[in-house]
Coordinates of N, CA, C and O in Angstrom, one line a residue:
M1 N 0.8 -1.4 0.0 CA 0.1 0.2 -0.1 C 1.2 1.4 0.3 O 0.6 2.1 -0.3
Y2 N 2.2 1.2 0.4 CA 2.8 2.4 0.6 C 3.3 2.6 -0.6 O 3.5 3.7 -1.1
E3 N 3.8 1.4 -1.7 CA 4.3 1.8 -2.6 C 2.9 2.5 -3.7 O 2.9 3.5 -4.5
F4 N 2.0 2.1 -3.1 CA 0.2 3.1 -4.2 C 0.3 4.0 -3.6 O 0.2 4.9 -4.7
K5 N 0.5 4.8 -2.2 CA 0.2 5.7 -1.8 C 1.4 6.8 -2.9 O 1.5 7.5 -3.1
L6 N 2.7 6.5 -3.0 CA 3.6 7.0 -3.5 C 3.4 7.0 -4.9 O 3.7 8.3 -5.8
S7 N 2.7 6.3 -5.6 CA 2.4 6.6 -7.0 C 1.2 7.7 -7.1 O 0.9 8.4 -8.3
I8 N 0.0 7.5 -6.1 CA -1.0 8.7 -5.8 C -0.1 10.2 -6.0 O -0.4 10.8 -6.7
D9 N 0.5 9.6 -5.1 CA 1.8 11.2 -4.9 C 2.1 11.5 -5.8 O 2.4 12.9 -6.7
A10 N 2.7 10.8 -7.3 CA 3.5 11.3 -8.4 C 2.2 11.6 -9.6 O 2.7 12.5 -10.0
L11 N 0.9 10.9 -9.1 CA 0.1 11.2 -9.9 C 0.0 13.0 -9.6 O -0.4 13.5 -10.5
Q12 N -0.6 13.1 -8.5 CA -0.3 14.2 -7.8 C 0.1 15.4 -8.5 O -0.1 16.5 -9.3
E13 N 1.5 15.3 -8.6 CA 2.4 16.0 -9.3 C 2.4 16.1 -10.9 O 2.6 17.3 -11.4
G14 N 2.1 15.2 -11.3 CA 2.4 15.2 -12.7 C 1.1 15.6 -13.5 O 1.5 16.4 -14.6
V15 N 0.1 15.9 -12.9 CA -0.8 16.9 -13.4 C -0.8 17.9 -13.3 O -1.9 18.6 -14.2
K16 N 0.4 18.1 -12.3 CA 0.3 20.1 -12.5 C 0.8 20.2 -13.8 O 0.8 21.6 -13.9
E17 N 1.4 19.7 -14.7 CA 2.0 20.0 -15.8 C 1.2 19.4 -17.0 O 1.6 17.9 -17.1
R18 N 1.1 20.3 -17.7 CA -0.3 20.0 -18.5 C 0.5 18.7 -20.3 O 0.0 17.5 -20.5
E19 N 1.8 18.9 -20.1 CA 2.0 18.1 -21.1 C 2.6 16.7 -20.8 O 2.8 15.9 -21.2
K20 N 2.5 16.6 -19.1 CA 2.8 15.2 -18.7 C 1.3 14.3 -18.9 O 0.9 13.3 -18.5
W21 N -0.2 15.3 -19.2 CA -1.3 14.3 -19.0 C -1.2 13.3 -19.8 O -1.8 12.3 -19.1
P22 N -0.6 13.3 -20.7 CA -0.7 11.8 -21.8 C 0.2 10.3 -21.1 O -0.8 9.6 -21.1
L23 N 1.0 11.2 -20.3 CA 1.5 10.1 -19.6 C 1.0 9.6 -18.3 O 0.8 8.4 -18.2
V24 N 0.1 10.8 -17.6 CA -0.5 10.2 -16.5 C -2.1 9.2 -16.8 O -2.2 8.3 -16.3
K25 N -2.4 9.5 -18.1 CA -3.5 9.0 -18.5 C -3.3 7.7 -18.8 O -3.9 6.5 -18.8
K26 N -1.6 7.6 -19.4 CA -1.2 6.3 -19.8 C -1.3 5.3 -18.6 O -1.1 3.6 -18.3
R27 N -0.5 5.8 -18.1 CA -0.4 5.0 -16.5 C -1.9 4.6 -15.8 O -1.8 3.8 -15.3
L28 N -2.7 5.7 -15.4 CA -4.4 4.9 -15.0 C -4.6 3.9 -16.1 O -5.6 3.0 -15.5
D29 N -4.8 4.2 -17.3 CA -4.9 3.1 -18.4 C -4.8 1.7 -17.9 O -5.1 0.7 -17.6
K30 N -3.4 1.5 -17.7 CA -2.5 0.5 -17.6 C -3.2 -0.1 -15.6 O -3.6 -1.3 -15.3
F31 N -2.9 1.2 -15.4 CA -4.2 0.8 -13.5 C -4.8 0.0 -14.1 O -5.3 -1.0 -12.7
F32 N -6.1 0.3 -14.7 CA -7.3 0.0 -14.6 C -7.4 -1.2 -15.5 O -8.9 -2.1 -15.2
K33 N -6.5 -1.9 -16.4 CA -6.6 -2.7 -17.2 C -6.4 -4.0 -17.0 O -5.5 -4.1 -15.7
G34 N -7.3 -5.1 -16.9 CA -7.1 -6.1 -17.0 C -8.0 -6.9 -15.9 O -7.9 -7.6 -15.4
A35 N -9.1 -5.9 -15.8 CA -10.3 -6.2 -15.0 C -10.1 -6.8 -13.8 O -9.3 -6.2 -12.8
I36 N -10.3 -8.4 -13.3 CA -10.2 -8.8 -12.2 C -8.6 -8.7 -11.7 O -8.3 -9.0 -10.8
L37 N -7.5 -8.7 -13.1 CA -6.4 -9.0 -12.7 C -5.8 -7.8 -12.5 O -4.1 -7.5 -12.5
S38 N -6.4 -6.7 -12.7 CA -6.0 -5.1 -12.9 C -4.8 -4.5 -11.3 O -5.5 -5.3 -10.6
E39 N -4.1 -3.7 -11.9 CA -3.6 -3.4 -10.2 C -4.2 -2.6 -9.8 O -4.5 -3.0 -8.6
K40 N -5.6 -2.2 -9.8 CA -7.0 -1.7 -9.0 C -7.3 -2.5 -8.0 O -7.2 -2.4 -6.8
N41 N -7.3 -4.0 -8.3 CA -8.5 -4.8 -8.0 C -7.0 -5.5 -6.7 O -7.3 -5.8 -6.0
F42 N -5.5 -5.4 -7.7 CA -4.7 -5.8 -6.8 C -4.5 -4.8 -5.4 O -4.5 -5.4 -4.4
Y43 N -4.3 -3.8 -5.6 CA -4.3 -2.6 -4.5 C -5.2 -2.8 -3.4 O -5.2 -2.8 -2.6
F44 N -6.4 -2.6 -3.8 CA -7.9 -3.1 -3.1 C -7.5 -4.4 -2.3 O -7.9 -4.3 -1.6
G45 N -7.5 -5.6 -2.8 CA -7.1 -6.8 -2.5 C -6.1 -6.8 -1.4 O -6.3 -7.0 -0.5
V46 N -5.1 -5.8 -1.3 CA -3.8 -5.8 -0.7 C -4.9 -4.9 0.9 O -4.4 -5.2 1.9
G47 N -5.6 -3.6 0.6 CA -5.9 -3.2 1.5 C -6.9 -3.8 2.1 O -7.0 -3.9 3.2
L48 N -7.7 -4.7 1.8 CA -8.9 -5.5 1.9 C -7.9 -6.8 3.2 O -8.3 -6.8 4.2
Q49 N -6.9 -7.5 2.3 CA -6.0 -8.3 3.2 C -5.6 -7.6 4.4 O -6.0 -8.1 5.7
Y50 N -5.0 -6.3 4.4 CA -4.8 -5.3 5.7 C -5.8 -5.2 6.7 O -5.6 -6.0 8.0
M51 N -7.1 -4.9 6.2 CA -8.0 -4.5 7.0 C -8.7 -6.0 7.7 O -9.4 -6.3 9.0
N52 N -8.4 -7.1 7.0 CA -8.9 -8.3 7.5 C -8.1 -8.9 8.7 O -8.6 -10.2 9.3
D53 N -7.0 -8.6 8.4 CA -5.7 -9.2 9.4 C -5.8 -8.5 10.6 O -5.1 -8.7 11.3
I54 N -6.3 -7.5 10.7 CA -6.6 -6.2 12.3 C -6.6 -7.3 13.3 O -8.0 -7.9 13.2
K55 N -6.5 -7.5 14.1 CA -6.6 -8.2 15.6 C -7.4 -7.1 16.2 O -6.8 -6.3 16.9
Y56 N -8.5 -6.9 16.4 CA -9.2 -6.0 17.7 C -9.6 -6.8 19.0 O -9.7 -7.9 19.2
A57 N -9.4 -6.1 19.6 CA -9.5 -6.2 21.3 C -10.8 -7.7 21.4 O -11.8 -6.8 20.7
K58 N -10.6 -8.2 22.1 CA -11.8 -9.3 22.3 C -13.0 -8.6 22.6 O -14.4 -8.9 22.4
D59 N -12.8 -7.3 23.7 CA -13.8 -6.7 24.3 C -14.4 -5.6 23.7 O -15.2 -4.8 24.4
E60 N -13.8 -5.4 22.2 CA -14.1 -4.2 21.4 C -15.6 -4.2 21.0 O -16.4 -5.2 20.9
L61 N -16.0 -3.4 21.1 CA -17.9 -3.3 20.6 C -17.9 -3.9 19.1 O -17.2 -2.7 18.0
P62 N -18.8 -4.8 19.0 CA -19.0 -5.0 17.5 C -19.2 -4.3 16.5 O -19.2 -4.2 15.7
N63 N -20.3 -3.3 16.9 CA -20.3 -2.1 16.2 C -19.1 -1.1 15.7 O -19.2 -0.5 14.3
Y64 N -18.0 -1.0 16.8 CA -17.2 -0.1 16.5 C -16.4 -1.0 15.4 O -15.8 -0.3 14.7
I65 N -16.2 -2.2 15.6 CA -15.4 -2.7 14.2 C -16.0 -2.8 13.0 O -15.2 -2.7 12.2
V66 N -17.2 -2.8 12.9 CA -17.9 -2.9 12.0 C -17.5 -1.0 10.8 O -17.2 -1.1 9.9
I67 N -17.8 -0.3 12.0 CA -17.8 1.1 11.4 C -16.1 1.3 11.0 O -15.7 2.1 10.0
D68 N -15.3 0.7 11.9 CA -13.8 0.6 11.5 C -13.5 0.3 10.3 O -13.0 1.0 9.6
Q69 N -14.3 -0.9 9.7 CA -14.0 -1.4 8.5 C -14.7 -0.9 7.8 O -14.3 -1.2 6.4
Q70 N -15.3 -0.4 7.9 CA -16.4 0.3 7.4 C -15.6 1.5 6.2 O -16.0 2.2 5.2
D71 N -15.1 2.3 7.1 CA -14.1 3.2 7.1 C -13.3 3.3 6.3 O -12.6 4.4 5.6
R72 N -12.9 1.7 6.6 CA -11.2 1.8 6.0 C -11.4 1.5 4.4 O -11.1 2.1 3.4
Y73 N -12.7 0.6 4.4 CA -13.2 0.0 2.7 C -13.8 1.5 1.9 O -13.7 1.7 1.0
D74 N -14.7 2.3 2.9 CA -14.6 3.5 2.0 C -13.5 4.5 1.6 O -13.9 5.3 0.5
A75 N -12.3 4.5 2.2 CA -11.7 5.0 1.6 C -10.9 4.5 1.1 O -10.6 5.3 -0.3
L76 N -10.9 2.9 0.6 CA -10.1 2.5 -0.8 C -11.4 2.9 -2.0 O -10.5 3.2 -3.5
E77 N -12.5 2.6 -1.6 CA -13.6 2.9 -3.0 C -13.4 4.6 -3.2 O -13.4 4.9 -4.5
R78 N -13.0 5.6 -2.4 CA -13.2 6.5 -2.4 C -12.1 7.3 -3.7 O -11.9 7.9 -5.0
T79 N -10.7 6.6 -3.4 CA -9.1 6.7 -3.7 C -9.7 5.8 -5.3 O -9.7 6.6 -6.2
M80 N -10.2 4.9 -5.8 CA -10.1 4.4 -6.9 C -11.4 5.0 -7.5 O -10.9 5.0 -8.8
K81 N -12.3 5.5 -7.2 CA -13.6 6.2 -7.9 C -12.7 7.7 -8.4 O -13.3 8.0 -9.4
N82 N -12.3 8.0 -7.3 CA -11.4 9.4 -7.8 C -10.2 9.0 -9.2 O -10.5 10.1 -9.7
L83 N -9.6 8.2 -8.7 CA -8.5 7.8 -9.5 C -9.5 7.1 -11.3 O -8.8 8.0 -12.3
D84 N -10.5 6.9 -11.4 CA -11.6 6.6 -12.4 C -11.9 8.0 -13.0 O -12.0 8.0 -14.2
N85 N -12.6 8.7 -12.2 CA -13.0 10.2 -12.7 C -11.1 10.7 -13.4 O -11.9 11.7 -14.4
L86 N -10.6 11.0 -12.3 CA -9.7 11.5 -12.7 C -8.7 10.8 -14.5 O -8.6 11.7 -15.1
K87 N -8.9 9.6 -14.5 CA -8.5 9.5 -15.6 C -9.7 9.5 -17.4 O -9.2 10.0 -18.5
N88 N -10.7 10.0 -16.4 CA -12.1 10.4 -17.5 C -11.9 11.8 -17.9 O -12.2 12.3 -18.9
A89 N -11.6 12.4 -17.2 CA -11.2 14.2 -17.0 C -9.8 14.3 -17.6 O -10.0 15.0 -18.4
L90 N -8.9 13.1 -17.7 CA -7.3 13.7 -18.6 C -8.3 13.4 -20.6 O -7.7 14.1 -21.0
V91 N -9.2 12.3 -20.1 CA -9.8 12.5 -21.8 C -10.3 13.6 -22.0 O -10.1 13.9 -23.3
A92 N -11.3 14.3 -21.1 CA -11.7 15.2 -21.7 C -10.8 16.7 -21.6 O -11.6 17.8 -21.6
E93 N -9.9 16.3 -20.8 CA -8.8 17.6 -20.7 C -9.5 18.7 -20.1 O -9.3 19.7 -20.0
D94 N -9.8 18.2 -19.0 CA -11.2 19.0 -17.9 C -9.6 19.5 -17.0 O -9.6 19.0 -16.2
A95 N -9.0 20.5 -16.9 CA -7.4 21.2 -16.0 C -8.5 21.0 -15.0 O -7.7 20.1 -13.7
Q96 N -9.5 21.7 -14.3 CA -10.3 21.7 -12.9 C -10.4 20.5 -12.8 O -10.3 20.3 -11.2
A97 N -11.2 19.8 -13.3 CA -11.6 18.4 -12.7 C -10.2 17.2 -12.4 O -10.4 16.7 -11.2
I98 N -9.3 17.4 -13.5 CA -8.2 16.8 -13.3 C -7.6 17.1 -11.9 O -7.3 16.2 -11.1
E99 N -7.1 18.9 -11.9 CA -6.6 18.8 -10.5 C -7.2 18.4 -9.3 O -7.0 17.8 -8.6
D100 N -8.9 18.3 -9.5 CA -9.8 18.1 -8.3 C -9.4 16.7 -7.9 O -9.5 16.2 -6.7
Y101 N -9.5 15.5 -9.0 CA -9.9 14.5 -8.8 C -8.2 13.6 -8.3 O -8.1 12.7 -7.4
A102 N -7.2 14.0 -8.9 CA -5.6 14.1 -8.7 C -5.9 14.4 -7.0 O -5.4 13.6 -6.0
K103 N -6.2 15.4 -6.6 CA -5.9 15.9 -4.8 C -7.1 14.9 -4.2 O -6.6 14.8 -3.1
D104 N -8.6 15.1 -4.8 CA -9.0 14.1 -3.9 C -8.9 12.5 -3.7 O -9.0 11.9 -2.6
S105 N -8.4 11.9 -4.5 CA -7.8 10.6 -4.7 C -6.5 10.8 -3.4 O -6.2 9.8 -3.1
Q106 N -5.6 11.6 -3.3 CA -4.6 11.7 -2.7 C -5.3 11.6 -1.4 O -4.9 11.3 -0.3
I107 N -6.3 12.7 -1.1 CA -6.8 12.8 0.1 C -7.5 11.3 0.8 O -7.3 11.0 1.9
A108 N -8.0 11.0 -0.1 CA -9.1 9.6 0.5 C -8.3 8.2 0.6 O -8.4 7.7 1.4
L109 N -6.9 8.4 -0.2 CA -5.7 7.8 0.4 C -5.3 8.1 1.7 O -4.8 6.9 2.6
A110 N -5.1 9.0 1.8 CA -4.1 9.4 3.2 C -5.1 8.8 4.1 O -4.7 9.2 5.2
S111 N -6.9 9.3 3.9 CA -7.7 9.2 4.9 C -7.7 7.4 5.2 O -8.0 7.1 6.5
W112 N -7.0 6.8 4.8 CA -7.0 5.1 4.8 C -5.7 5.2 5.4 O -5.8 4.6 6.6
F113 N -4.5 5.7 5.4 CA -3.5 5.6 6.0 C -3.7 6.5 7.6 O -2.9 5.7 8.2
A114 N -4.3 7.1 7.8 CA -4.8 8.0 8.8 C -5.1 6.9 9.7 O -5.3 7.2 10.8
L115 N -5.7 5.9 9.3 CA -6.5 4.7 9.8 C -5.2 3.4 10.6 O -5.6 2.6 11.0
V116 N -3.9 3.8 9.8 CA -2.8 2.6 10.0 C -2.3 3.1 11.0 O -2.0 4.1 11.1
P117 N -1.9 2.5 12.2 CA -0.9 2.9 13.3 C 0.4 3.9 12.6 O 0.8 2.9 11.7
D118 N 0.8 5.0 13.1 CA 2.0 5.5 12.8 C 3.3 4.8 12.8 O 4.1 5.0 11.7
N119 N 3.3 4.0 13.5 CA 4.7 3.3 13.6 C 4.7 2.3 12.4 O 5.8 1.6 12.0
D120 N 3.5 1.7 12.3 CA 3.3 1.0 11.0 C 3.6 1.5 9.8 O 4.1 0.3 9.3
V121 N 3.4 2.3 9.6 CA 3.5 3.3 8.5 C 5.0 3.2 8.2 O 6.0 3.5 7.4
R122 N 5.3 4.0 9.5 CA 7.0 4.7 9.9 C 8.2 3.2 9.2 O 9.0 3.1 8.3
A123 N 7.1 1.9 9.8 CA 8.5 0.8 9.6 C 7.9 0.5 8.3 O 9.4 -0.1 7.4
V124 N 6.7 0.8 7.0 CA 7.2 0.2 6.1 C 7.7 1.4 4.9 O 8.0 0.8 4.2
K125 N 7.7 2.6 5.2 CA 8.5 3.4 4.7 C 10.0 3.2 4.8 O 10.4 3.4 3.9
D126 N 10.2 3.1 6.2 CA 11.9 2.9 6.5 C 12.3 1.5 5.5 O 13.3 1.8 4.9
L127 N 11.3 0.4 5.4 CA 11.5 -1.1 4.5 C 11.6 -0.3 3.2 O 12.5 -0.9 2.5
Y128 N 10.9 0.1 2.8 CA 10.9 0.8 1.5 C 12.0 1.6 1.0 O 13.0 1.2 0.4
I129 N 12.6 2.2 1.9 CA 13.6 2.8 1.4 C 15.0 2.3 1.9 O 16.1 2.1 1.0
N130 N 14.9 1.2 2.4 CA 16.3 0.2 2.9 C 16.4 -0.4 2.0 O 17.5 -1.1 1.5
V131 N 14.8 -0.9 1.6 CA 15.1 -2.4 0.2 C 15.6 -1.5 -0.7 O 16.6 -2.0 -1.8
K132 N 15.4 -0.1 -1.5 CA 15.6 0.3 -2.4 C 17.6 0.5 -2.5 O 17.9 0.6 -3.3
K133 N 17.9 0.9 -1.2 CA 19.2 1.2 -1.0 C 20.3 -0.3 -1.1 O 20.8 -0.6 -1.6
A134 N 19.4 -1.1 -0.6 CA 20.2 -2.7 -0.6 C 20.2 -3.3 -2.3 O 21.0 -3.6 -2.5
D135 N 19.2 -2.9 -2.5 CA 19.6 -3.2 -4.0 C 20.1 -2.8 -5.4 O 20.0 -1.5 -5.7
V136 N 21.3 -2.7 -4.6 CA 22.9 -2.5 -5.1 C 22.9 -2.3 -6.8 O 23.1 -1.6 -7.3
N137 N 22.2 -3.6 -7.4 CA 22.6 -3.3 -8.8 C 21.1 -3.2 -9.1 O 20.8 -3.2 -10.5
R138 N 19.9 -2.5 -8.9 CA 19.1 -1.9 -9.4 C 18.2 -3.1 -10.4 O 17.5 -2.2 -11.1
D139 N 18.0 -4.0 -10.1 CA 17.3 -4.5 -10.7 C 15.6 -5.1 -10.4 O 15.0 -5.9 -10.8
G140 N 15.6 -4.6 -9.0 CA 14.4 -4.5 -8.7 C 13.8 -5.8 -8.1 O 12.8 -6.0 -7.5
S141 N 14.8 -6.6 -7.4 CA 14.3 -7.8 -6.9 C 15.9 -8.1 -5.6 O 16.7 -6.7 -5.9
I142 N 15.8 -8.3 -4.5 CA 16.5 -8.4 -3.6 C 17.2 -9.9 -3.2 O 16.6 -10.8 -3.3
S143 N 18.7 -9.8 -3.7 CA 19.3 -11.2 -3.6 C 19.6 -11.4 -2.4 O 19.4 -11.0 -1.5
D144 N 20.1 -12.7 -2.0 CA 20.2 -12.9 -0.4 C 21.7 -12.3 0.2 O 21.4 -11.6 1.4
E145 N 22.4 -12.0 -0.8 CA 23.6 -10.7 -0.1 C 22.7 -9.5 -0.1 O 23.1 -9.2 1.1
E146 N 22.5 -9.1 -0.5 CA 21.6 -7.7 -0.6 C 20.2 -8.0 0.6 O 20.4 -6.9 1.5
F147 N 19.4 -9.2 0.8 CA 18.8 -9.1 1.6 C 19.6 -9.0 3.3 O 19.1 -8.5 4.0
G148 N 21.1 -9.4 3.2 CA 21.6 -9.7 4.5 C 21.7 -8.3 4.7 O 22.5 -7.7 5.9
S149 N 22.0 -7.2 3.8 CA 22.0 -5.8 4.6 C 21.2 -5.2 5.1 O 21.1 -4.0 5.5
L150 N 20.0 -6.0 5.2 CA 18.1 -5.0 6.2 C 18.8 -5.4 7.6 O 19.5 -6.6 7.5
S151 N 18.1 -5.0 8.2 CA 18.5 -5.4 9.6 C 17.3 -6.3 9.7 O 16.7 -6.8 8.9
L152 N 17.8 -7.0 10.9 CA 16.8 -7.9 11.2 C 15.2 -7.9 11.4 O 14.5 -8.2 10.9
E153 N 14.7 -6.9 11.5 CA 13.7 -6.6 11.6 C 13.2 -6.1 10.2 O 12.0 -6.7 10.4
Q154 N 14.0 -5.7 9.6 CA 13.5 -5.1 8.5 C 13.5 -6.7 7.2 O 12.4 -6.8 6.6
Q155 N 14.4 -7.5 7.8 CA 14.5 -8.7 7.0 C 13.0 -9.5 7.5 O 12.5 -10.1 6.4
E156 N 12.3 -9.5 8.7 CA 11.2 -10.0 8.8 C 10.1 -9.5 8.3 O 9.5 -10.3 7.6
L157 N 10.2 -8.2 8.5 CA 9.2 -7.2 7.8 C 8.9 -7.6 6.3 O 7.4 -8.2 5.7
W158 N 9.8 -7.7 5.6 CA 10.1 -8.2 4.4 C 9.4 -9.5 4.3 O 8.9 -9.9 3.0
K159 N 9.9 -10.6 4.7 CA 9.5 -12.2 5.0 C 8.1 -12.2 4.8 O 7.7 -12.7 4.3
K160 N 7.5 -11.1 5.9 CA 6.0 -10.9 6.0 C 4.9 -10.6 4.6 O 4.3 -11.1 4.3
R161 N 5.7 -9.5 4.3 CA 5.3 -9.2 2.9 C 5.4 -10.1 1.7 O 4.6 -10.3 1.0
A162 N 6.5 -11.1 1.5 CA 6.6 -11.7 0.8 C 6.0 -13.0 0.7 O 5.3 -13.4 -0.3
D163 N 5.6 -13.2 2.1 CA 4.6 -14.6 2.2 C 3.7 -14.3 1.7 O 2.1 -15.0 1.6
K164 N 2.9 -12.7 2.0 CA 1.6 -12.5 2.0 C 1.5 -12.2 0.0 O 0.6 -12.7 -0.2
F165 N 2.8 -11.7 -0.4 CA 2.6 -11.2 -1.9 C 3.4 -11.9 -2.8 O 3.7 -11.8 -3.7

């Protein structure tokens, strides 16, 4: 989800320059392409999996759990809807709508991240940064040697991520 956040942030920057609109649209077309196997569904699924893995206290009010899960789901749904609207606004070359939908998608995803504990977000951000540094040959994957340069905590987090996805 952190990589998705970085992509949304990049889209927000990309739409500021009209000459980049075709590149942004191409990226969004790719994001939505593939029906069930689309990137949209992948990231929605990652978000849902995170939500389903949340361990609530045994004495938590059932209504609170339903509300919390619905808030998280709604944030993801708003993100995807705004991205779809952004793609359509790019086709229409509607500058104000492009700016609004790009910003709204960023705000919607930020509202999802606001429901994630800060220490979890920091840990994933640190992992992302350190994995990029560890990938010395820049091939996009981590060899055993490169993996060994991560801290033990980051290695554990990376293993959890790899096991899920």
